[in-house]
Amino acid sequence: PITSDVELTIYNLTGQKVSILVKEPQNAGVHQVEWDASGFASGVYYYRLEAGEFVDVKKMVLLR
C-alpha cells in the first residue's frame, strides 16, 4: 500500500507492444483505465501490469 511506478502495456498475439496505457507513479488504491481500441482489429490481446515488484499478465479478447 505505497506509491509505486506503474506500467500497463497492451500486446498483440505475436508479442508486439501495441499500446502503453499507463507509465507513471500511482498512489495506492483502486484505479481504472479505459483503452480506446477503435484502431485495433478484433482478436486476442494481452495486458501486462507492473507495479513496483508486482508483475501480472492476463489475456483479453476484443470483439467488434
PDB file of N, CA and C in Angstrom:
ATOM      1  N   PRO A   1       0.812  -1.218   0.000  1.00  0.00           N
ATOM      2  CA  PRO A   1       0.000   0.000   0.000  1.00  0.00           C
ATOM      3  C   PRO A   1       0.847   1.271   0.000  1.00  0.00           C
ATOM      4  N   ILE A   2       1.708   1.393  -1.011  1.00  0.00           N
ATOM      5  CA  ILE A   2       2.562   2.569  -1.139  1.00  0.00           C
ATOM      6  C   ILE A   2       2.514   3.080  -2.567  1.00  0.00           C
ATOM      7  N   THR A   3       2.970   4.282  -2.782  1.00  0.00           N
ATOM      8  CA  THR A   3       3.089   4.821  -4.128  1.00  0.00           C
ATOM      9  C   THR A   3       4.218   4.098  -4.853  1.00  0.00           C
ATOM     10  N   SER A   4       3.955   3.681  -6.106  1.00  0.00           N
ATOM     11  CA  SER A   4       4.996   2.996  -6.872  1.00  0.00           C
ATOM     12  C   SER A   4       4.827   3.291  -8.353  1.00  0.00           C
ATOM     13  N   ASP A   5       5.880   3.037  -9.107  1.00  0.00           N
ATOM     14  CA  ASP A   5       5.823   3.208 -10.549  1.00  0.00           C
ATOM     15  C   ASP A   5       4.948   2.114 -11.140  1.00  0.00           C
ATOM     16  N   VAL A   6       4.023   2.511 -12.008  1.00  0.00           N
ATOM     17  CA  VAL A   6       3.081   1.574 -12.613  1.00  0.00           C
ATOM     18  C   VAL A   6       3.194   1.676 -14.121  1.00  0.00           C
ATOM     19  N   GLU A   7       3.195   0.512 -14.771  1.00  0.00           N
ATOM     20  CA  GLU A   7       3.162   0.473 -16.228  1.00  0.00           C
ATOM     21  C   GLU A   7       2.127  -0.558 -16.661  1.00  0.00           C
ATOM     22  N   LEU A   8       1.200  -0.137 -17.510  1.00  0.00           N
ATOM     23  CA  LEU A   8       0.175  -1.012 -18.063  1.00  0.00           C
ATOM     24  C   LEU A   8       0.318  -0.987 -19.576  1.00  0.00           C
ATOM     25  N   THR A   9       0.682  -2.136 -20.150  1.00  0.00           N
ATOM     26  CA  THR A   9       1.020  -2.228 -21.565  1.00  0.00           C
ATOM     27  C   THR A   9       0.157  -3.282 -22.238  1.00  0.00           C
ATOM     28  N   ILE A  10      -0.261  -3.009 -23.477  1.00  0.00           N
ATOM     29  CA  ILE A  10      -1.059  -3.939 -24.271  1.00  0.00           C
ATOM     30  C   ILE A  10      -0.165  -4.550 -25.345  1.00  0.00           C
ATOM     31  N   TYR A  11      -0.264  -5.875 -25.515  1.00  0.00           N
ATOM     32  CA  TYR A  11       0.495  -6.608 -26.530  1.00  0.00           C
ATOM     33  C   TYR A  11      -0.476  -7.376 -27.422  1.00  0.00           C
ATOM     34  N   ASN A  12      -0.095  -7.553 -28.697  1.00  0.00           N
ATOM     35  CA  ASN A  12      -0.917  -8.378 -29.576  1.00  0.00           C
ATOM     36  C   ASN A  12      -0.518  -9.843 -29.400  1.00  0.00           C
ATOM     37  N   LEU A  13      -1.141 -10.705 -30.173  1.00  0.00           N
ATOM     38  CA  LEU A  13      -0.936 -12.143 -30.016  1.00  0.00           C
ATOM     39  C   LEU A  13       0.488 -12.579 -30.339  1.00  0.00           C
ATOM     40  N   THR A  14       1.188 -11.820 -31.177  1.00  0.00           N
ATOM     41  CA  THR A  14       2.570 -12.165 -31.529  1.00  0.00           C
ATOM     42  C   THR A  14       3.583 -11.576 -30.551  1.00  0.00           C
ATOM     43  N   GLY A  15       3.117 -10.842 -29.540  1.00  0.00           N
ATOM     44  CA  GLY A  15       4.004 -10.285 -28.530  1.00  0.00           C
ATOM     45  C   GLY A  15       4.510  -8.899 -28.817  1.00  0.00           C
ATOM     46  N   GLN A  16       3.985  -8.262 -29.864  1.00  0.00           N
ATOM     47  CA  GLN A  16       4.387  -6.886 -30.166  1.00  0.00           C
ATOM     48  C   GLN A  16       3.642  -5.911 -29.260  1.00  0.00           C
ATOM     49  N   LYS A  17       4.361  -4.940 -28.740  1.00  0.00           N
ATOM     50  CA  LYS A  17       3.758  -3.904 -27.901  1.00  0.00           C
ATOM     51  C   LYS A  17       2.921  -2.994 -28.803  1.00  0.00           C
ATOM     52  N   VAL A  18       1.624  -2.874 -28.512  1.00  0.00           N
ATOM     53  CA  VAL A  18       0.752  -2.060 -29.355  1.00  0.00           C
ATOM     54  C   VAL A  18       0.277  -0.784 -28.665  1.00  0.00           C
ATOM     55  N   SER A  19       0.337  -0.732 -27.341  1.00  0.00           N
ATOM     56  CA  SER A  19      -0.117   0.462 -26.640  1.00  0.00           C
ATOM     57  C   SER A  19       0.411   0.464 -25.205  1.00  0.00           C
ATOM     58  N   ILE A  20       0.790   1.654 -24.728  1.00  0.00           N
ATOM     59  CA  ILE A  20       1.133   1.844 -23.317  1.00  0.00           C
ATOM     60  C   ILE A  20       0.048   2.735 -22.731  1.00  0.00           C
ATOM     61  N   LEU A  21      -0.725   2.188 -21.810  1.00  0.00           N
ATOM     62  CA  LEU A  21      -1.849   2.930 -21.237  1.00  0.00           C
ATOM     63  C   LEU A  21      -1.430   3.759 -20.030  1.00  0.00           C
ATOM     64  N   VAL A  22      -0.548   3.237 -19.215  1.00  0.00           N
ATOM     65  CA  VAL A  22      -0.098   3.941 -18.014  1.00  0.00           C
ATOM     66  C   VAL A  22       1.402   3.732 -17.881  1.00  0.00           C
ATOM     67  N   LYS A  23       2.120   4.806 -17.592  1.00  0.00           N
ATOM     68  CA  LYS A  23       3.553   4.713 -17.283  1.00  0.00           C
ATOM     69  C   LYS A  23       3.902   5.909 -16.410  1.00  0.00           C
ATOM     70  N   GLU A  24       3.535   5.794 -15.137  1.00  0.00           N
ATOM     71  CA  GLU A  24       3.738   6.898 -14.191  1.00  0.00           C
ATOM     72  C   GLU A  24       3.568   6.384 -12.767  1.00  0.00           C
ATOM     73  N   PRO A  25       4.056   7.124 -11.801  1.00  0.00           N
ATOM     74  CA  PRO A  25       3.826   6.751 -10.402  1.00  0.00           C
ATOM     75  C   PRO A  25       2.337   6.858 -10.057  1.00  0.00           C
ATOM     76  N   GLN A  26       1.845   5.917  -9.278  1.00  0.00           N
ATOM     77  CA  GLN A  26       0.446   5.895  -8.858  1.00  0.00           C
ATOM     78  C   GLN A  26       0.382   5.716  -7.349  1.00  0.00           C
ATOM     79  N   ASN A  27      -0.584   6.363  -6.728  1.00  0.00           N
ATOM     80  CA  ASN A  27      -0.833   6.155  -5.313  1.00  0.00           C
ATOM     81  C   ASN A  27      -1.496   4.807  -5.102  1.00  0.00           C
ATOM     82  N   ALA A  28      -1.407   4.296  -3.891  1.00  0.00           N
ATOM     83  CA  ALA A  28      -2.063   3.040  -3.552  1.00  0.00           C
ATOM     84  C   ALA A  28      -3.571   3.208  -3.687  1.00  0.00           C
ATOM     85  N   GLY A  29      -4.248   2.134  -4.048  1.00  0.00           N
ATOM     86  CA  GLY A  29      -5.702   2.176  -4.155  1.00  0.00           C
ATOM     87  C   GLY A  29      -6.178   1.583  -5.468  1.00  0.00           C
ATOM     88  N   VAL A  30      -7.458   1.729  -5.716  1.00  0.00           N
ATOM     89  CA  VAL A  30      -8.093   1.188  -6.916  1.00  0.00           C
ATOM     90  C   VAL A  30      -8.059   2.246  -8.011  1.00  0.00           C
ATOM     91  N   HIS A  31      -7.658   1.843  -9.200  1.00  0.00           N
ATOM     92  CA  HIS A  31      -7.586   2.749 -10.348  1.00  0.00           C
ATOM     93  C   HIS A  31      -8.285   2.096 -11.534  1.00  0.00           C
ATOM     94  N   GLN A  32      -8.734   2.918 -12.461  1.00  0.00           N
ATOM     95  CA  GLN A  32      -9.434   2.420 -13.640  1.00  0.00           C
ATOM     96  C   GLN A  32      -8.862   3.106 -14.875  1.00  0.00           C
ATOM     97  N   VAL A  33      -8.654   2.322 -15.945  1.00  0.00           N
ATOM     98  CA  VAL A  33      -8.103   2.837 -17.184  1.00  0.00           C
ATOM     99  C   VAL A  33      -8.980   2.352 -18.326  1.00  0.00           C
ATOM    100  N   GLU A  34      -9.255   3.238 -19.279  1.00  0.00           N
ATOM    101  CA  GLU A  34     -10.044   2.859 -20.443  1.00  0.00           C
ATOM    102  C   GLU A  34      -9.136   2.828 -21.662  1.00  0.00           C
ATOM    103  N   TRP A  35      -9.221   1.744 -22.433  1.00  0.00           N
ATOM    104  CA  TRP A  35      -8.420   1.571 -23.634  1.00  0.00           C
ATOM    105  C   TRP A  35      -9.283   1.877 -24.845  1.00  0.00           C
ATOM    106  N   ASP A  36      -8.919   2.902 -25.609  1.00  0.00           N
ATOM    107  CA  ASP A  36      -9.622   3.225 -26.849  1.00  0.00           C
ATOM    108  C   ASP A  36      -9.059   2.316 -27.936  1.00  0.00           C
ATOM    109  N   ALA A  37      -9.750   1.218 -28.180  1.00  0.00           N
ATOM    110  CA  ALA A  37      -9.280   0.201 -29.127  1.00  0.00           C
ATOM    111  C   ALA A  37      -9.908   0.372 -30.497  1.00  0.00           C
ATOM    112  N   SER A  38     -10.338   1.585 -30.822  1.00  0.00           N
ATOM    113  CA  SER A  38     -11.022   1.811 -32.096  1.00  0.00           C
ATOM    114  C   SER A  38     -10.118   1.558 -33.297  1.00  0.00           C
ATOM    115  N   GLY A  39      -8.821   1.671 -33.146  1.00  0.00           N
ATOM    116  CA  GLY A  39      -7.905   1.455 -34.258  1.00  0.00           C
ATOM    117  C   GLY A  39      -7.321   0.049 -34.310  1.00  0.00           C
ATOM    118  N   PHE A  40      -7.871  -0.856 -33.522  1.00  0.00           N
ATOM    119  CA  PHE A  40      -7.331  -2.208 -33.435  1.00  0.00           C
ATOM    120  C   PHE A  40      -8.327  -3.230 -33.953  1.00  0.00           C
ATOM    121  N   ALA A  41      -7.815  -4.309 -34.504  1.00  0.00           N
ATOM    122  CA  ALA A  41      -8.655  -5.381 -35.030  1.00  0.00           C
ATOM    123  C   ALA A  41      -9.169  -6.262 -33.893  1.00  0.00           C
ATOM    124  N   SER A  42     -10.276  -6.929 -34.134  1.00  0.00           N
ATOM    125  CA  SER A  42     -10.777  -7.917 -33.181  1.00  0.00           C
ATOM    126  C   SER A  42      -9.750  -9.017 -33.014  1.00  0.00           C
ATOM    127  N   GLY A  43      -9.689  -9.577 -31.836  1.00  0.00           N
ATOM    128  CA  GLY A  43      -8.755 -10.671 -31.607  1.00  0.00           C
ATOM    129  C   GLY A  43      -8.318 -10.750 -30.163  1.00  0.00           C
ATOM    130  N   VAL A  44      -7.289 -11.542 -29.935  1.00  0.00           N
ATOM    131  CA  VAL A  44      -6.758 -11.767 -28.591  1.00  0.00           C
ATOM    132  C   VAL A  44      -5.598 -10.809 -28.349  1.00  0.00           C
ATOM    133  N   TYR A  45      -5.610 -10.179 -27.193  1.00  0.00           N
ATOM    134  CA  TYR A  45      -4.546  -9.282 -26.763  1.00  0.00           C
ATOM    135  C   TYR A  45      -4.159  -9.657 -25.343  1.00  0.00           C
ATOM    136  N   TYR A  46      -2.972  -9.260 -24.951  1.00  0.00           N
ATOM    137  CA  TYR A  46      -2.504  -9.472 -23.581  1.00  0.00           C
ATOM    138  C   TYR A  46      -2.201  -8.119 -22.956  1.00  0.00           C
ATOM    139  N   TYR A  47      -2.491  -8.002 -21.669  1.00  0.00           N
ATOM    140  CA  TYR A  47      -2.057  -6.797 -20.966  1.00  0.00           C
ATOM    141  C   TYR A  47      -1.110  -7.206 -19.848  1.00  0.00           C
ATOM    142  N   ARG A  48      -0.101  -6.368 -19.659  1.00  0.00           N
ATOM    143  CA  ARG A  48       0.921  -6.605 -18.635  1.00  0.00           C
ATOM    144  C   ARG A  48       0.901  -5.440 -17.669  1.00  0.00           C
ATOM    145  N   LEU A  49       0.696  -5.740 -16.408  1.00  0.00           N
ATOM    146  CA  LEU A  49       0.648  -4.737 -15.358  1.00  0.00           C
ATOM    147  C   LEU A  49       1.866  -4.903 -14.463  1.00  0.00           C
ATOM    148  N   GLU A  50       2.660  -3.842 -14.358  1.00  0.00           N
ATOM    149  CA  GLU A  50       3.813  -3.811 -13.457  1.00  0.00           C
ATOM    150  C   GLU A  50       3.576  -2.704 -12.437  1.00  0.00           C
ATOM    151  N   ALA A  51       3.675  -3.040 -11.170  1.00  0.00           N
ATOM    152  CA  ALA A  51       3.528  -2.057 -10.093  1.00  0.00           C
ATOM    153  C   ALA A  51       4.539  -2.410  -9.017  1.00  0.00           C
ATOM    154  N   GLY A  52       5.615  -1.645  -8.969  1.00  0.00           N
ATOM    155  CA  GLY A  52       6.687  -1.979  -8.032  1.00  0.00           C
ATOM    156  C   GLY A  52       7.288  -3.320  -8.418  1.00  0.00           C
ATOM    157  N   GLU A  53       7.279  -4.281  -7.489  1.00  0.00           N
ATOM    158  CA  GLU A  53       7.799  -5.613  -7.769  1.00  0.00           C
ATOM    159  C   GLU A  53       6.731  -6.559  -8.306  1.00  0.00           C
ATOM    160  N   PHE A  54       5.478  -6.126  -8.312  1.00  0.00           N
ATOM    161  CA  PHE A  54       4.362  -6.952  -8.796  1.00  0.00           C
ATOM    162  C   PHE A  54       4.305  -6.900 -10.318  1.00  0.00           C
ATOM    163  N   VAL A  55       4.194  -8.063 -10.957  1.00  0.00           N
ATOM    164  CA  VAL A  55       4.027  -8.165 -12.410  1.00  0.00           C
ATOM    165  C   VAL A  55       2.968  -9.218 -12.690  1.00  0.00           C
ATOM    166  N   ASP A  56       2.005  -8.884 -13.563  1.00  0.00           N
ATOM    167  CA  ASP A  56       0.957  -9.831 -13.921  1.00  0.00           C
ATOM    168  C   ASP A  56       0.611  -9.666 -15.395  1.00  0.00           C
ATOM    169  N   VAL A  57       0.353 -10.772 -16.075  1.00  0.00           N
ATOM    170  CA  VAL A  57      -0.041 -10.763 -17.480  1.00  0.00           C
ATOM    171  C   VAL A  57      -1.356 -11.508 -17.600  1.00  0.00           C
ATOM    172  N   LYS A  58      -2.322 -10.905 -18.282  1.00  0.00           N
ATOM    173  CA  LYS A  58      -3.637 -11.520 -18.487  1.00  0.00           C
ATOM    174  C   LYS A  58      -4.013 -11.418 -19.957  1.00  0.00           C
ATOM    175  N   LYS A  59      -4.872 -12.344 -20.378  1.00  0.00           N
ATOM    176  CA  LYS A  59      -5.356 -12.372 -21.749  1.00  0.00           C
ATOM    177  C   LYS A  59      -6.720 -11.698 -21.802  1.00  0.00           C
ATOM    178  N   MET A  60      -6.988 -10.996 -22.911  1.00  0.00           N
ATOM    179  CA  MET A  60      -8.312 -10.409 -23.115  1.00  0.00           C
ATOM    180  C   MET A  60      -8.687 -10.547 -24.590  1.00  0.00           C
ATOM    181  N   VAL A  61      -9.986 -10.509 -24.856  1.00  0.00           N
ATOM    182  CA  VAL A  61     -10.499 -10.652 -26.217  1.00  0.00           C
ATOM    183  C   VAL A  61     -11.214  -9.371 -26.597  1.00  0.00           C
ATOM    184  N   LEU A  62     -10.847  -8.820 -27.750  1.00  0.00           N
ATOM    185  CA  LEU A  62     -11.502  -7.625 -28.281  1.00  0.00           C
ATOM    186  C   LEU A  62     -12.473  -8.071 -29.359  1.00  0.00           C
ATOM    187  N   LEU A  63     -13.755  -7.771 -29.140  1.00  0.00           N
ATOM    188  CA  LEU A  63     -14.802  -8.137 -30.100  1.00  0.00           C
ATOM    189  C   LEU A  63     -15.420  -6.887 -30.680  1.00  0.00           C
ATOM    190  N   ARG A  64     -15.690  -6.911 -31.954  1.00  0.00           N
ATOM    191  CA  ARG A  64     -16.342  -5.782 -32.623  1.00  0.00           C
ATOM    192  C   ARG A  64     -17.739  -6.152 -32.992  1.00  0.00           C
TER     193      ARG A  64
END
